Amino acid sequence: EAILHGTMKALEFFGCVPKELWWDNPRTVAKTILRGRQRELNPHYQSLASHYNFEPLFFLPARGNEKPHVEGRVKWLKRNWATPVPRVSDLAEFNAYLEDRCRKDFTRTVQGKEGTIGQRFEVEKQQAMELPTQPFVPCISDGRDVDKYQTVAWEGVRYSVPRRDAFAQVVVKAYVERIEAYRQGRLIARHDRSYNTNEMVLDPLHYLATLERKPAYLDHTDVYKNWRLPAEFTALRSYLEQRHGAVPGARQFIQVLQLLASHPQQHVTEAIKRCQREGVVTAQRIIFRCGELSGGATQHPVDVAGDASASQSINDNQFGIGNHV
């Protein structure tokens, strides 16, 4: 996925496609080295080459003379772009830093050459091909079975799906930064991708149906204890439990949480605030106000789990729901 994603982003950055693209025989691109320059390509890379219509070519093994400038260029990049080591908050910021350095490099003039790198590139670009109209989809997909805990596995990590999709067969699409699950062509779950083996990435919205039947999960499972919601929700639960008792109040609070399955979080939060200002704070009243704010229309975040902040990454031995669902 990283090769597919990186190549696609590079071609978009250059705004064109070279007629040839050379590699030094990584197994993720060339599955088998055959005679001469013939290779058995990874089928995903073959799809990439077909989409962009470039010719995939490879250096001969142990022939350093075919790529004399590569190692020197890598050392130059390390010395000038990574010394000292850049300090960034996440991968997105690091990629933005690298892209900025690339763009600034267009204005540099290489010793012994005429014109800047950008000016020389514009000349070479005239020999390249145009980008295809349709973008490439840089993912790897495969069929998977959903288990009884509403999770589907991908490379040692389990990702949650809605309750109604338990035991179903789904298609998982793995991108560099996210995982998507589809059932019969319909997107049912989306999560930020994790590369930590044995981790479980869970969306609390996927377990709301179970929460209605077993409200004790609200306090005794990590998927809900670690759920970060606005302060209005915490205050609402305290109010409902003080007014109606611990169990009845918790059940009313769960009814409000279930609104998040079909309404944007900001609408539910605003509905709570309006009811507090009106002095009538009940689950039914909040449901009514939320419907007004949404204009009768509903979204389906349970299906797509698009809000990354709703997903929780939990180690396997910390997952509390699995013993009870």
XYZ file of N, CA and C in Angstrom, residues 1 44 137 139-146 151-155 157-161 168-175 178-191 193:
132
model
N 0.827 -1.211 0.000
C 0.000 0.000 0.000
C 0.858 1.256 0.000
N -0.632 -5.913 -7.779
C -1.093 -4.569 -7.430
C -0.237 -3.512 -8.121
N -6.748 4.180 -7.159
C -7.171 3.865 -5.789
C -6.057 3.032 -5.145
N -5.111 1.004 -2.764
C -5.434 0.122 -1.648
C -5.297 -1.330 -2.077
N -5.252 -2.199 -1.080
C -5.280 -3.646 -1.292
C -6.547 -4.165 -0.638
N -7.309 -4.989 -1.339
C -8.583 -5.461 -0.799
C -8.628 -6.979 -0.765
N -9.418 -7.500 0.167
C -9.578 -8.948 0.292
C -10.830 -9.217 1.118
N -11.405 -10.394 0.945
C -12.581 -10.775 1.714
C -12.204 -11.242 3.106
N -13.047 -10.930 4.070
C -12.840 -11.326 5.460
C -14.181 -11.674 6.108
N -14.135 -12.507 7.142
C -15.324 -12.845 7.921
C -15.344 -12.026 9.207
N -16.500 -11.486 9.552
C -16.672 -10.752 10.807
C -16.961 -11.761 11.913
N -15.827 -7.803 14.939
C -14.532 -7.306 14.482
C -14.067 -8.112 13.273
N -13.276 -7.460 12.443
C -12.697 -8.091 11.276
C -11.182 -7.877 11.337
N -10.427 -8.897 10.951
C -8.968 -8.857 11.116
C -8.289 -8.404 9.840
N -7.210 -7.610 10.037
C -6.338 -7.245 8.920
C -4.928 -7.074 9.462
N -4.025 -7.945 9.038
C -2.614 -7.900 9.424
C -2.419 -7.793 10.934
N -4.434 -6.925 13.308
C -5.233 -5.926 14.031
C -6.706 -6.193 13.731
N -7.571 -6.021 14.739
C -9.002 -6.233 14.550
C -9.720 -4.883 14.601
N -10.662 -4.708 13.665
C -11.412 -3.464 13.529
C -12.905 -3.762 13.665
N -13.625 -2.893 14.358
C -15.037 -3.145 14.619
C -15.912 -2.760 13.440
N -17.090 -3.415 13.391
C -18.139 -3.088 12.426
C -19.452 -3.038 13.185
N -21.009 -11.652 9.213
C -21.138 -11.454 7.767
C -19.786 -11.573 7.072
N -19.827 -11.732 5.766
C -18.630 -11.669 4.946
C -18.510 -10.265 4.382
N -17.342 -9.666 4.525
C -17.131 -8.291 4.082
C -15.874 -8.224 3.228
N -15.736 -7.126 2.524
C -14.521 -6.837 1.776
C -13.781 -5.719 2.503
N -12.544 -5.973 2.869
C -11.715 -4.978 3.548
C -10.805 -4.316 2.520
N -10.798 -2.992 2.523
C -9.891 -2.224 1.682
C -8.873 -1.545 2.593
N -7.616 -1.886 2.397
C -6.550 -1.368 3.255
C -5.768 -0.292 2.530
N -5.819 0.919 3.052
C -5.017 2.038 2.574
C -3.874 2.261 3.563
N -5.840 4.290 6.433
C -7.163 3.901 6.922
C -7.530 2.487 6.457
N -8.544 1.934 7.151
C -9.126 0.642 6.804
C -10.618 0.863 6.568
N -11.140 0.338 5.474
C -12.567 0.428 5.167
C -13.134 -0.973 5.004
N -14.363 -1.184 5.491
C -15.043 -2.471 5.348
C -16.332 -2.256 4.566
N -16.569 -3.122 3.582
C -17.747 -3.034 2.729
C -18.535 -4.340 2.804
N -19.843 -4.204 2.820
C -20.726 -5.373 2.742
C -21.688 -5.167 1.587
N -21.629 -6.050 0.628
C -22.461 -5.965 -0.569
C -22.327 -4.596 -1.235
N -21.099 -4.112 -1.297
C -20.807 -2.849 -1.950
C -21.100 -1.615 -1.128
N -21.590 -1.774 0.113
C -21.943 -0.642 0.971
C -20.884 -0.471 2.050
N -20.378 0.754 2.192
C -19.386 1.046 3.218
C -20.035 0.966 4.587
N -19.525 0.076 5.453
C -20.125 -0.107 6.776
C -19.219 0.368 7.903
N -17.923 0.512 7.649
C -17.016 0.948 8.724
C -15.749 1.545 8.124
N -15.245 2.560 8.807
C -13.971 3.167 8.430
C -13.198 3.494 9.708
N -11.921 3.138 9.731
C -11.075 3.380 10.896
C -9.715 3.909 10.456
N -5.941 3.465 10.369
C -5.226 2.196 10.363
C -4.215 2.126 11.499
